[in-house]
Short mmCIF file of C-alpha atoms in Angstrom, two decimals:
data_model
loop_
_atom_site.label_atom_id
_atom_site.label_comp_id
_atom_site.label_asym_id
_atom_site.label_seq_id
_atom_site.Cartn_x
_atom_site.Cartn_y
_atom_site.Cartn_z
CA UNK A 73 13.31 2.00 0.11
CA UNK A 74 16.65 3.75 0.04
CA UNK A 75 15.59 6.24 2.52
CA UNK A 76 14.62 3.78 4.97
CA UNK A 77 17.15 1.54 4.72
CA UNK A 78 19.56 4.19 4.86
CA UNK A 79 18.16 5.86 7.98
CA UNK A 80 17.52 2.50 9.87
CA UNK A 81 21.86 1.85 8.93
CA UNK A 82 22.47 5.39 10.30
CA UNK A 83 20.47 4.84 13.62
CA UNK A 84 22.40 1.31 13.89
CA UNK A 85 25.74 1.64 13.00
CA UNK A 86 26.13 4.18 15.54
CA UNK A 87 26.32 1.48 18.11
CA UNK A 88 24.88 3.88 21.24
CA UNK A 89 22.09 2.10 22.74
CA UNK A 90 19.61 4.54 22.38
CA UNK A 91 20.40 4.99 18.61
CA UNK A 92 20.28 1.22 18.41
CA UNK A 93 16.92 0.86 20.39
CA UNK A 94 15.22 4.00 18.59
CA UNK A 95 16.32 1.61 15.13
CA UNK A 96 14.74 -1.42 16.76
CA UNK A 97 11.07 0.74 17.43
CA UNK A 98 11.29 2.13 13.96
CA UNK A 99 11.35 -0.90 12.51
CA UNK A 100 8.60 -2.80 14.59
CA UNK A 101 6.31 0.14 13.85
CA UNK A 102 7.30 -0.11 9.61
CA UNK A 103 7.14 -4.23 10.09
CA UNK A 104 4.05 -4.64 12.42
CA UNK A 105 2.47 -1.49 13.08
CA UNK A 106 0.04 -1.65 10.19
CA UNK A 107 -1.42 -4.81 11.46
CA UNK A 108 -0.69 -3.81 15.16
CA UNK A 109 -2.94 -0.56 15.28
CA UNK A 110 -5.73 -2.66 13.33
CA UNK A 111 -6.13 -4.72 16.45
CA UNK A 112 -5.40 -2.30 18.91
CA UNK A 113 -7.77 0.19 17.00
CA UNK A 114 -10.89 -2.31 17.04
CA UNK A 115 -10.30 -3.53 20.25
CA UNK A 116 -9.96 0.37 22.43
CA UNK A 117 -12.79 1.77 20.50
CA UNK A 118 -15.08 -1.63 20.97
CA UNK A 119 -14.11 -0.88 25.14
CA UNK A 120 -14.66 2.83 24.84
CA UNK A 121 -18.05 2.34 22.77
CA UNK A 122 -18.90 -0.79 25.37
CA UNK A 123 -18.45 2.09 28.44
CA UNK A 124 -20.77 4.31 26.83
CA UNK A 125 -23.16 2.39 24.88
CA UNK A 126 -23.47 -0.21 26.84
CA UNK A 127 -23.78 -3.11 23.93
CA UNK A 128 -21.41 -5.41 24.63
CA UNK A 129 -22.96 -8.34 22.86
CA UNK A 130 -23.09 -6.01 19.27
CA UNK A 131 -19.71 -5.28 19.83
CA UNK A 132 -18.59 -8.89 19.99
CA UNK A 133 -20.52 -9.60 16.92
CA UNK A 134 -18.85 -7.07 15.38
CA UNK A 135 -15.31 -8.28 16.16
CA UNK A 136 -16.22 -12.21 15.53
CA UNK A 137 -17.07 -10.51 11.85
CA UNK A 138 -14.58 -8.91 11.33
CA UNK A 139 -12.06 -11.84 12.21
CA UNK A 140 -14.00 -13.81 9.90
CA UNK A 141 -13.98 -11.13 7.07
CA UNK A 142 -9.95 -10.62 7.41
CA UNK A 143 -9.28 -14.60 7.96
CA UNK A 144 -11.03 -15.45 4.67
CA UNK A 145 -9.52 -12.98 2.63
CA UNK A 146 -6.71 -13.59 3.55
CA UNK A 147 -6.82 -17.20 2.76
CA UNK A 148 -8.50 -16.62 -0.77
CA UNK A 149 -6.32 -13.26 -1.60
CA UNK A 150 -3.01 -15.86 -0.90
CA UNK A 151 -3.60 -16.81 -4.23
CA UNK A 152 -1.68 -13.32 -5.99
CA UNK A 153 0.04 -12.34 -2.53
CA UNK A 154 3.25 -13.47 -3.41
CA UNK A 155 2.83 -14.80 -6.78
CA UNK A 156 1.38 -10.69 -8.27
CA UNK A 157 4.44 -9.47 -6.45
CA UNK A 158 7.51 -11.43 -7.73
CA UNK A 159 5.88 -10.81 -11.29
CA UNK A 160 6.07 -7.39 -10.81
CA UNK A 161 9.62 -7.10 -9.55
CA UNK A 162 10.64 -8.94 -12.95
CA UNK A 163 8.96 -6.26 -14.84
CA UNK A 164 11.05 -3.61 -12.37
CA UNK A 165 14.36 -5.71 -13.35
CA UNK A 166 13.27 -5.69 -16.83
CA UNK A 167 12.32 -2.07 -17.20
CA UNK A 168 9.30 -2.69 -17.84
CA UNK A 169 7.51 -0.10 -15.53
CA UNK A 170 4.57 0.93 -17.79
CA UNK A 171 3.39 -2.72 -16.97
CA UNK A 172 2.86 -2.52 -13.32
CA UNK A 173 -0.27 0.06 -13.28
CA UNK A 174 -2.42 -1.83 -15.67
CA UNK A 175 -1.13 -4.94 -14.57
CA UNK A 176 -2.09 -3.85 -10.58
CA UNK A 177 -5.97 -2.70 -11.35
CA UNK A 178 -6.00 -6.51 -13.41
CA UNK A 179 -5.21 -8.40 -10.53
CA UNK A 180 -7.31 -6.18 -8.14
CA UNK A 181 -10.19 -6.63 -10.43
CA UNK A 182 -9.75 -10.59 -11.02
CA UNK A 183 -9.10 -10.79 -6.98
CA UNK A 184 -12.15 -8.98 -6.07
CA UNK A 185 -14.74 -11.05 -8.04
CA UNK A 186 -14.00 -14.24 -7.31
CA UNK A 187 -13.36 -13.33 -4.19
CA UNK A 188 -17.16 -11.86 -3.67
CA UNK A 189 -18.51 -15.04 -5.49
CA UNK A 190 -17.15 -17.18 -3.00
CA UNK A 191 -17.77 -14.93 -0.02
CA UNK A 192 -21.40 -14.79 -1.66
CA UNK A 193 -21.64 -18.43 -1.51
CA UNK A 194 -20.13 -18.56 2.07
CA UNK A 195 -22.53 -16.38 3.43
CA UNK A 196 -25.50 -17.66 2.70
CA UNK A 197 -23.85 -20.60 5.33
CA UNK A 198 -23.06 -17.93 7.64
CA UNK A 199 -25.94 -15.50 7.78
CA UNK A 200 -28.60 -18.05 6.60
CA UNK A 201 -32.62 -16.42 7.36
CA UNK A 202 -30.68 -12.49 7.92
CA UNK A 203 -32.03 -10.32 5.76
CA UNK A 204 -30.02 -10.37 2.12
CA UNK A 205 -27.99 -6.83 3.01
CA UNK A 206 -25.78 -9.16 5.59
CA UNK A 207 -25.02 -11.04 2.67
CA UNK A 208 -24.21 -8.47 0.69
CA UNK A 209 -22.14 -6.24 3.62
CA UNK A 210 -20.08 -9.51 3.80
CA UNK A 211 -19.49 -10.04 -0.03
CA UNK A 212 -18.02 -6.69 -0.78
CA UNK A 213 -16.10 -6.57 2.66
CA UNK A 214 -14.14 -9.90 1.54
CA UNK A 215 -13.56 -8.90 -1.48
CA UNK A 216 -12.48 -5.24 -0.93
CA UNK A 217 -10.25 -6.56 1.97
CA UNK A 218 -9.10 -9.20 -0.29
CA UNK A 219 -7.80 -6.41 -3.01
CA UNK A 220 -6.13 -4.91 -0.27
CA UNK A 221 -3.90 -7.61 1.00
CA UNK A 222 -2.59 -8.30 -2.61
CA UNK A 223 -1.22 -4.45 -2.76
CA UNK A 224 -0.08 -4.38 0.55
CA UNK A 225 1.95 -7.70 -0.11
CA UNK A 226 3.02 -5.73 -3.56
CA UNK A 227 3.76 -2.01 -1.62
CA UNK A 228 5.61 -4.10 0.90
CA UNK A 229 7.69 -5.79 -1.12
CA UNK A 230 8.12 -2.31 -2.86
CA UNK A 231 9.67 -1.46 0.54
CA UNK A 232 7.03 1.38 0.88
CA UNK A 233 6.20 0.84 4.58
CA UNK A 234 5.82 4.37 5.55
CA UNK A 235 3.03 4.59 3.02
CA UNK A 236 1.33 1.77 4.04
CA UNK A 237 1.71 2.45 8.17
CA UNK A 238 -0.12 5.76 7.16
CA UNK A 239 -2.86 4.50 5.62
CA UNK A 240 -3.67 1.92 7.78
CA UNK A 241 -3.51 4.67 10.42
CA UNK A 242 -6.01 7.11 8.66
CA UNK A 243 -8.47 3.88 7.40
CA UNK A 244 -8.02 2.57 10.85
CA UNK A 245 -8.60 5.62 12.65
CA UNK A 246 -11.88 6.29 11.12
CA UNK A 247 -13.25 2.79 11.56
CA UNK A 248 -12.03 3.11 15.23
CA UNK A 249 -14.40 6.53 15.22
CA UNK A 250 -17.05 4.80 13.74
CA UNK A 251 -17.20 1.96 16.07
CA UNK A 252 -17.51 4.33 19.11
CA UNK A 253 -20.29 6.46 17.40
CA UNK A 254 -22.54 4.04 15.29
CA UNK A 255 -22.70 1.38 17.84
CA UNK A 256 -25.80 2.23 19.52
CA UNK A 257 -27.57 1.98 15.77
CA UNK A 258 -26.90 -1.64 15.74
CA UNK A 259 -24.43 -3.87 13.84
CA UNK A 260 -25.28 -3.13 10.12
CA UNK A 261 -23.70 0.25 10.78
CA UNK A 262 -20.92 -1.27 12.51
CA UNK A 263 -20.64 -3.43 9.15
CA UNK A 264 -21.25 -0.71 6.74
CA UNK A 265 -18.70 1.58 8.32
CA UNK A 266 -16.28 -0.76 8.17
CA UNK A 267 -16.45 -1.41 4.81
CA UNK A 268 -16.34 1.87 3.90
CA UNK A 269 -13.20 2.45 6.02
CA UNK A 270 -11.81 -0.62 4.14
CA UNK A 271 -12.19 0.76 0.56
CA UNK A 272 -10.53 4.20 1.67
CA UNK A 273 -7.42 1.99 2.73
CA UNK A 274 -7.96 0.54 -0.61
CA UNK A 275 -7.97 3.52 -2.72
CA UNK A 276 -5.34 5.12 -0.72
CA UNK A 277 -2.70 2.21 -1.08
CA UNK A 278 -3.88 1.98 -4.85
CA UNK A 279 -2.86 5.81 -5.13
CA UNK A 280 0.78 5.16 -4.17
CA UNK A 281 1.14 2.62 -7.52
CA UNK A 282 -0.74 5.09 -9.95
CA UNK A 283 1.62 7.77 -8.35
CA UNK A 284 4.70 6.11 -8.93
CA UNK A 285 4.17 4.04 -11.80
CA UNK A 286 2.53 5.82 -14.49
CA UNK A 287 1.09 4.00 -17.64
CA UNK A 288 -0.50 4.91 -20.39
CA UNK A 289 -2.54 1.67 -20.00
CA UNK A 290 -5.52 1.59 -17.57
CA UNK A 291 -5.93 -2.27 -17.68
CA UNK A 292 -3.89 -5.49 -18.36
CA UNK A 293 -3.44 -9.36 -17.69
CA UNK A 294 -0.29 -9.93 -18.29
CA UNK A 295 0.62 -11.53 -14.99
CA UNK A 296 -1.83 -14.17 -16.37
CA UNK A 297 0.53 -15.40 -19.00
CA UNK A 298 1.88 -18.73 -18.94
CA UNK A 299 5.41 -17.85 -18.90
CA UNK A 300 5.05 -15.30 -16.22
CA UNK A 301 2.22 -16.84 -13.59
CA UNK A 302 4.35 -18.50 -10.23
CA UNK A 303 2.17 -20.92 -9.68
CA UNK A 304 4.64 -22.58 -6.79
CA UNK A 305 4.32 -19.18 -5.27
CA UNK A 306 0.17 -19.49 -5.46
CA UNK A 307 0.58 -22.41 -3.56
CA UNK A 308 2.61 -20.68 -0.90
CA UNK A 309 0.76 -17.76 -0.66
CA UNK A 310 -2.26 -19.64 -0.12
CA UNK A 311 -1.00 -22.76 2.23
CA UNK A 312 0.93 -20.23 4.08
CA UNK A 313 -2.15 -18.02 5.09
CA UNK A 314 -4.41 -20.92 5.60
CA UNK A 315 -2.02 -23.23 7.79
CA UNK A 316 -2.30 -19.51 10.03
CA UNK A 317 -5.98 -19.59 10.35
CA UNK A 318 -6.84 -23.13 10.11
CA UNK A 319 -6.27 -24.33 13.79
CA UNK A 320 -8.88 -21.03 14.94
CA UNK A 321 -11.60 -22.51 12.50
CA UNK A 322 -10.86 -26.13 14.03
CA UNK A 323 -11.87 -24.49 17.77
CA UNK A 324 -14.49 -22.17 16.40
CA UNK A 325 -16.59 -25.19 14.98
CA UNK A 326 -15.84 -28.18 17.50
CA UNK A 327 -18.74 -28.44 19.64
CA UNK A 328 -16.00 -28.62 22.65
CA UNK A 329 -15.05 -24.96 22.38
CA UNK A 330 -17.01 -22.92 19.92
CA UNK A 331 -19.68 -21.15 20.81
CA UNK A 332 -22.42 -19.29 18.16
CA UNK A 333 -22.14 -15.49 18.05
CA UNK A 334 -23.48 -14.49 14.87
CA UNK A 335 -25.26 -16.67 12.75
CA UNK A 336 -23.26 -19.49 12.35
CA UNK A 337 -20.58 -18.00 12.99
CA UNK A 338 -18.89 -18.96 15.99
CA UNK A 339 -15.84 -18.06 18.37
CA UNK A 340 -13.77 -19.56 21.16
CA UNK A 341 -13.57 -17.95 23.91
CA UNK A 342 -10.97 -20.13 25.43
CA UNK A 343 -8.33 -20.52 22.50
CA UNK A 344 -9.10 -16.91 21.26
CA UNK A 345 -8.14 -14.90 24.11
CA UNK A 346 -4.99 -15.95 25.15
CA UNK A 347 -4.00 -16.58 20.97
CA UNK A 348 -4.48 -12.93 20.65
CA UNK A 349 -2.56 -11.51 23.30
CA UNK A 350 -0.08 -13.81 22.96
CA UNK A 351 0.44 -12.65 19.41
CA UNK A 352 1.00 -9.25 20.62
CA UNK A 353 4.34 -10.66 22.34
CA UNK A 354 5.81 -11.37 18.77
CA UNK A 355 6.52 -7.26 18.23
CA UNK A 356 10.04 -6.81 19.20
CA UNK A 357 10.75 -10.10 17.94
CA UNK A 358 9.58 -9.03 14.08
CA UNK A 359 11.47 -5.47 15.07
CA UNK A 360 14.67 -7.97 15.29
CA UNK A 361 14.00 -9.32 12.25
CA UNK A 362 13.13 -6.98 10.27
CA UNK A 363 15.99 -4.67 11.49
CA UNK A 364 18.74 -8.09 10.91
CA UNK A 365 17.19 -8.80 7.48
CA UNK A 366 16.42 -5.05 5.88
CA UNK A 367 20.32 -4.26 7.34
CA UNK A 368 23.09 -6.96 7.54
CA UNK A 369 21.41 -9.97 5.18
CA UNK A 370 20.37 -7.68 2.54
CA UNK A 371 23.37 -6.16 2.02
CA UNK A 372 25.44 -9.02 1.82
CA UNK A 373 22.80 -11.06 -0.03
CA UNK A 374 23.43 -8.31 -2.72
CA UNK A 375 27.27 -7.93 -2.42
CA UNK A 376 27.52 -12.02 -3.52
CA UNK A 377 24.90 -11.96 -6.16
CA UNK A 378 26.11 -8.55 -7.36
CA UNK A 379 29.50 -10.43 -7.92
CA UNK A 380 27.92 -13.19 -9.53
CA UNK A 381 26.10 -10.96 -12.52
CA UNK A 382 29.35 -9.34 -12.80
CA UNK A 383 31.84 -12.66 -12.54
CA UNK A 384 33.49 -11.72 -9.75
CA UNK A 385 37.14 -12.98 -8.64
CA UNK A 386 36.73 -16.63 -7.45
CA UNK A 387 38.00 -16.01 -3.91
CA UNK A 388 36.01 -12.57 -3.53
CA UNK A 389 32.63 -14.88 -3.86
CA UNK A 390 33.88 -17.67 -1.44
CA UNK A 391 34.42 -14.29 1.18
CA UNK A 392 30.98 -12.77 0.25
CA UNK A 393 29.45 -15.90 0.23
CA UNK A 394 30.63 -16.39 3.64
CA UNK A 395 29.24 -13.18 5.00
CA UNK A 396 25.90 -13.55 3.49
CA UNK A 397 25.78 -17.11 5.43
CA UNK A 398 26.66 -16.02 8.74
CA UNK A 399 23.87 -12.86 8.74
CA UNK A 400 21.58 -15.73 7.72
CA UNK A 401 22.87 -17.36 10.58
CA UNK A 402 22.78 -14.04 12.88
CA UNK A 403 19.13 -13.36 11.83
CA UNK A 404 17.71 -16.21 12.44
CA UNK A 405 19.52 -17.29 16.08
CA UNK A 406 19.41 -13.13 17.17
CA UNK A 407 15.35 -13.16 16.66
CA UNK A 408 14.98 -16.89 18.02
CA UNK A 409 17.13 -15.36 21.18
CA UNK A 410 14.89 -11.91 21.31
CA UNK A 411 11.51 -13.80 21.06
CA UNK A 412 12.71 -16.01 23.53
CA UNK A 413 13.80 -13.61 26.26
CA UNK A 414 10.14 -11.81 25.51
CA UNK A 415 8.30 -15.17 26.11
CA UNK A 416 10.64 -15.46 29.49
CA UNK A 417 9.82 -11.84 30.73
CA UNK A 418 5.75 -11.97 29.94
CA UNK A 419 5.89 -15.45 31.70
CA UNK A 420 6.92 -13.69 34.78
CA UNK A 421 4.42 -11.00 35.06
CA UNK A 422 1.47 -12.25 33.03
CA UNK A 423 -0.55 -12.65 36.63
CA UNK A 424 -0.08 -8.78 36.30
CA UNK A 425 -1.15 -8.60 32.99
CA UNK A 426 -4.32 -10.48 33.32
CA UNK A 427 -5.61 -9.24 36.38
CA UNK A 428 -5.14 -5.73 34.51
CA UNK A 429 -7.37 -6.69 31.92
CA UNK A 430 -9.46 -8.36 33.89
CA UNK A 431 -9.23 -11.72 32.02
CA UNK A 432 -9.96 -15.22 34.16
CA UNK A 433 -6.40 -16.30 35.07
CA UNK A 434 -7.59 -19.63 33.88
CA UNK A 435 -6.53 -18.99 30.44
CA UNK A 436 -2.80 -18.61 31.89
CA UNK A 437 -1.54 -22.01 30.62
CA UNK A 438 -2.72 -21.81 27.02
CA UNK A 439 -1.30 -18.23 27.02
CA UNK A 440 2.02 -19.65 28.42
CA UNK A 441 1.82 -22.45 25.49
CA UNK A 442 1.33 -19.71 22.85
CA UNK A 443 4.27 -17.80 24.35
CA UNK A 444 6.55 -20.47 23.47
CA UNK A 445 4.60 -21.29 19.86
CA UNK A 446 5.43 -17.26 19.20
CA UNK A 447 9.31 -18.65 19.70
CA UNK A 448 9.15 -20.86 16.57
CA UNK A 449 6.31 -18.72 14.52
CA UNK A 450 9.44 -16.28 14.87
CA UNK A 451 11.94 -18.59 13.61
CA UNK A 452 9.77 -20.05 10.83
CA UNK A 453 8.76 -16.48 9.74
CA UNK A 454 12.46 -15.45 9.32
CA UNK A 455 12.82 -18.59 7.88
CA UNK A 456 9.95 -17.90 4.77
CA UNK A 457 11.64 -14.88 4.77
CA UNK A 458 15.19 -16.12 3.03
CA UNK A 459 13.73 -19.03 1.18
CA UNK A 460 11.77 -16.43 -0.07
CA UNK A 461 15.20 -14.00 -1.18
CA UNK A 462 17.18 -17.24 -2.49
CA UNK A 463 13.79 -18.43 -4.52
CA UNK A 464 13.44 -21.58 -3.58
CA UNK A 465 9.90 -22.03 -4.26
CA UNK A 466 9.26 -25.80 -4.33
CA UNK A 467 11.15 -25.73 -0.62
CA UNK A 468 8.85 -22.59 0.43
CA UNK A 469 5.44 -24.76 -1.16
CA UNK A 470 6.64 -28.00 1.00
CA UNK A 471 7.32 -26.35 4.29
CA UNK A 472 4.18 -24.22 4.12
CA UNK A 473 2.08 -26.98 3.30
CA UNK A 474 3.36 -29.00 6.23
CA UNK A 475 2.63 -26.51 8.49
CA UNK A 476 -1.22 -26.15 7.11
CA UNK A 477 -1.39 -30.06 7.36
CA UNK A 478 -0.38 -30.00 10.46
CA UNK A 479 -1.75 -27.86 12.31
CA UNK A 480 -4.97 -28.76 11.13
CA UNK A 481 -4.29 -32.53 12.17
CA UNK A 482 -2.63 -31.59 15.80
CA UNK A 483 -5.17 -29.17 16.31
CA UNK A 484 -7.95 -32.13 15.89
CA UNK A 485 -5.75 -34.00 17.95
CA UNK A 486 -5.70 -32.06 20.89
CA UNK A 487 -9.47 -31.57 20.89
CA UNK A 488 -9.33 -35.11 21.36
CA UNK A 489 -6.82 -35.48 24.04
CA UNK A 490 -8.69 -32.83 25.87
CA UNK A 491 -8.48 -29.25 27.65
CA UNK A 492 -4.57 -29.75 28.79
CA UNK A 493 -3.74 -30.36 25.62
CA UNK A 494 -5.09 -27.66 23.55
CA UNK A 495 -1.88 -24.85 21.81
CA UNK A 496 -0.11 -27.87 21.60
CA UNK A 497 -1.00 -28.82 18.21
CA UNK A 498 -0.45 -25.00 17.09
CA UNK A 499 2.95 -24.96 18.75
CA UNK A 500 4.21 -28.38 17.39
CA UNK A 501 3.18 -27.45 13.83
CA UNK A 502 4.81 -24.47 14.02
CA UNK A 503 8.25 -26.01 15.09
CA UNK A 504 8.19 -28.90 12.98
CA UNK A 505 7.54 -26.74 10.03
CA UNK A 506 10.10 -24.34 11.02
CA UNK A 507 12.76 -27.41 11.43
CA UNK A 508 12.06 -28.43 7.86
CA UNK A 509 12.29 -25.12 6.67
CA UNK A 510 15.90 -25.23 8.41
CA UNK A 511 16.95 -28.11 6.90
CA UNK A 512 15.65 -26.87 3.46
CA UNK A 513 17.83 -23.80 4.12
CA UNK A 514 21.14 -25.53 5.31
CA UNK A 515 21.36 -27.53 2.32
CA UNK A 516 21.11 -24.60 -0.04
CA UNK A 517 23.26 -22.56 1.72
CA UNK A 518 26.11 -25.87 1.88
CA UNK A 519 25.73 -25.90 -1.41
CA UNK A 520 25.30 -22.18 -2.71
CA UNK A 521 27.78 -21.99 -5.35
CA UNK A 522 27.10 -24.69 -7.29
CA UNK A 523 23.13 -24.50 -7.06
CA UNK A 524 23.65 -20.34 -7.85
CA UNK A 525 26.16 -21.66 -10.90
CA UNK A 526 24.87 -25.11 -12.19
CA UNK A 527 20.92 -25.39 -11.03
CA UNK A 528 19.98 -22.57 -11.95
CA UNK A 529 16.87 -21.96 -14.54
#
């Protein structure tokens, strides 16, 4: 962590625009580039495998399963995302370091079976008449992928991005390899060689926690206890991640827009294209971020509470308290602003863009409608972000929830209203959520001495 943060101050505080925009890249490839070169990864080796293979409808399969495989575990891992993390940086404050190994394989273990129970039971929906090892693929896929989102939530909060950018990288690499030599055997390789480049990432982000936090404990369940289980920050983990995906399963199953790919499970076409690329737009805006939050918030977050563990002079916590509100203020208006200006600039050359990858031109609204969304996704990401640093978990529970609710009821909504309508719903949830997360935030921070004093638990 301290290396990082003290090489991404160096590059920034030395105010020359290229030291400033080499800080910016740096920290869009340690914020996004894990996730980034997954999708970039499957989706070059699916067109290189395509041109020489020639099995363009496997290769679709493939990706429509693998979207399912990461959506669901995501939802059912959001469970311990947060909630294993914050218990294990109160061990860290407490010294209690001997707890996090045993405590890590525990939740790893818990995740992973009921997360192949239910990905058991959901497959026999999905693949119902394939023969049983589709069923099985899909079961330990989930759950392995589930495992893995839990320690990457933990490693990332452990500020060990480099470690996790590189294994993503090797894991990702060899599924990429896979894809463009095993697709001419047919989709259970695909499937198999996936899995197996999941469980590498697995053991190799596992690695980094036995490495570091030695134990002479294999296995424990102490997160489990009473006293130390968040359950508020369950809740979040697991609204948050299903208010992301909920909208795509709304198109993949309305008989409007979804189509069948594999088994019963289905895409669309329409809403998925555009969402995707479109997503790709929010990378310098995270890079903002991430650089605005590691850097400026973070250090005066910990200047005011430093003061307040150490009952600091009265009028040194009104000045620090102060600073810490206007980099919350900075932050969140300086990535609104970036995201913004990236939406503007792909707006003006996305006829470029999709007559380079020869996509129909008709999806051009509902990418310029995502655009825009990718404006408040931005703002209510940064927002999660410092609900998330002052702990206000009810607030975090209540604006995540909203934004699950409602994007699942605009979404149904606009399949109603029709084709013109459709990213509305996404983009409305998104910015209504965002707006209570605001308001959630203002209030705290109006009040931040007397709820850090007097409200505390």
């Amino acid at each position: 962590m301290a290396g990082i943060s003290l090489e991404l101050r160096r590059l920034y505080r030395e105010g020359k625009l290229g030291r400033v925009l080499l800080a910016v890249g740096y920290s869009a490839v340690l914020g996004t580039g894990n996730w980034l070169f997954a999708i970039l990864s499957i989706f070059v080796s699916a067109y290189i495998a395509e041109k020489l293979w020639g099995v363009s409808e496997t290769l679709i399969k493939y990706q429509v399963y693998i979207t399912y495989c990461v959506s669901i575990s995501l939802i059912l891992s959001g469970f311990f995302q947060l909630s294993f993390t914050r218990y294990i940086s109160d061990r860290l404050f407490e010294k209690e370091f001997e707890r996090v190994l045993p405590n890590t394989h525990g939740v790893a273990i818990l995740t992973a079976i009921y997360s192949f129970f239910i990905a058991l039971l959901l497959s026999f929906f999905f693949f119902k008449g394939y023969p049983y090892y589709y069923h099985v693929l899909f079961s330990f896929t989930v759950a392995t992928l589930s495992v893995i989102w839990v320690v990457n939530a933990l490693l990332t909060g452990l500020k060990s991005y480099r470690h996790i950018f590189a294994s993503f990288v090797i894991s990702y690499s060899i599924a990429a390899l896979a894809v463009i030599s095993l697709s001419n055997f047919g989709l259970v390789w695909l499937m198999l060689s996936f899995y197996l480049s999941q469980t590498l990432l697995l053991f190799l982000i596992l690695f980094r926690v036995a490495r570091d936090y030695r134990s002479s404990k294999l296995l424990e369940f102490d997160f489990l206890r009473k006293d130390r289980l968040y359950k508020s920050l369950m809740l979040t983990g697991f609204f948050a991640n299903l208010g992301i995906w909920i909208d795509k399963y709304v198109f993949w199953y309305s008989p409007m827009t979804g189509t069948h790919v594999l088994g019963n499970m289905k895409a669309s076409v329409i809403y998925d294209v555009p969402f995707t690329l479109a997503l790709i737009s929010i990378v310098p805006g995270f890079a903002v971020a991430f650089l605005k939050i590691e850097l400026e918030f973070f250090d005066n977050y910990d200047a005011y509470y430093k003061a307040v563990r150490t009952w600091g002079r009265l009028d040194d916590l009104y000045r620090l308290a102060n600073k810490m509100i206007e980099s919350v203020r900075s932050a969140f208006f300086e990535t609104l602003r970036f995201q913004a200006l990236t939406a503007i600039l792909l707006i003006f050359i996305h006829e470029y863009i999709f007559i380079f990858l020869k996509l129909p031109t008709a999806y051009i609204p509902l990418f310029e409608i995502f655009l825009v969304a990718k404006v408040f996704l931005m703002g209510y990401i940064v927002i999660y972000a410092l609900l998330s640093y002052f702990d206000l978990r009810r607030e975090l529970v209540k604006m995540t929830f909203t934004f699950a609710l409602l994007n699942f009821v605009f979404t149904l909504l606009t399949q109603f209203l029709g084709a013109y309508f459709y990213g509305y719903g996404y983009m409305f949830a998104l910015m209504f959520s965002m707006i209570l997360g605001m308001e959630y935030l203002r209030r705290f921070l109006n009040d931040v001495h007397y709820r850090t004093f007097a409200l505390r638990e």
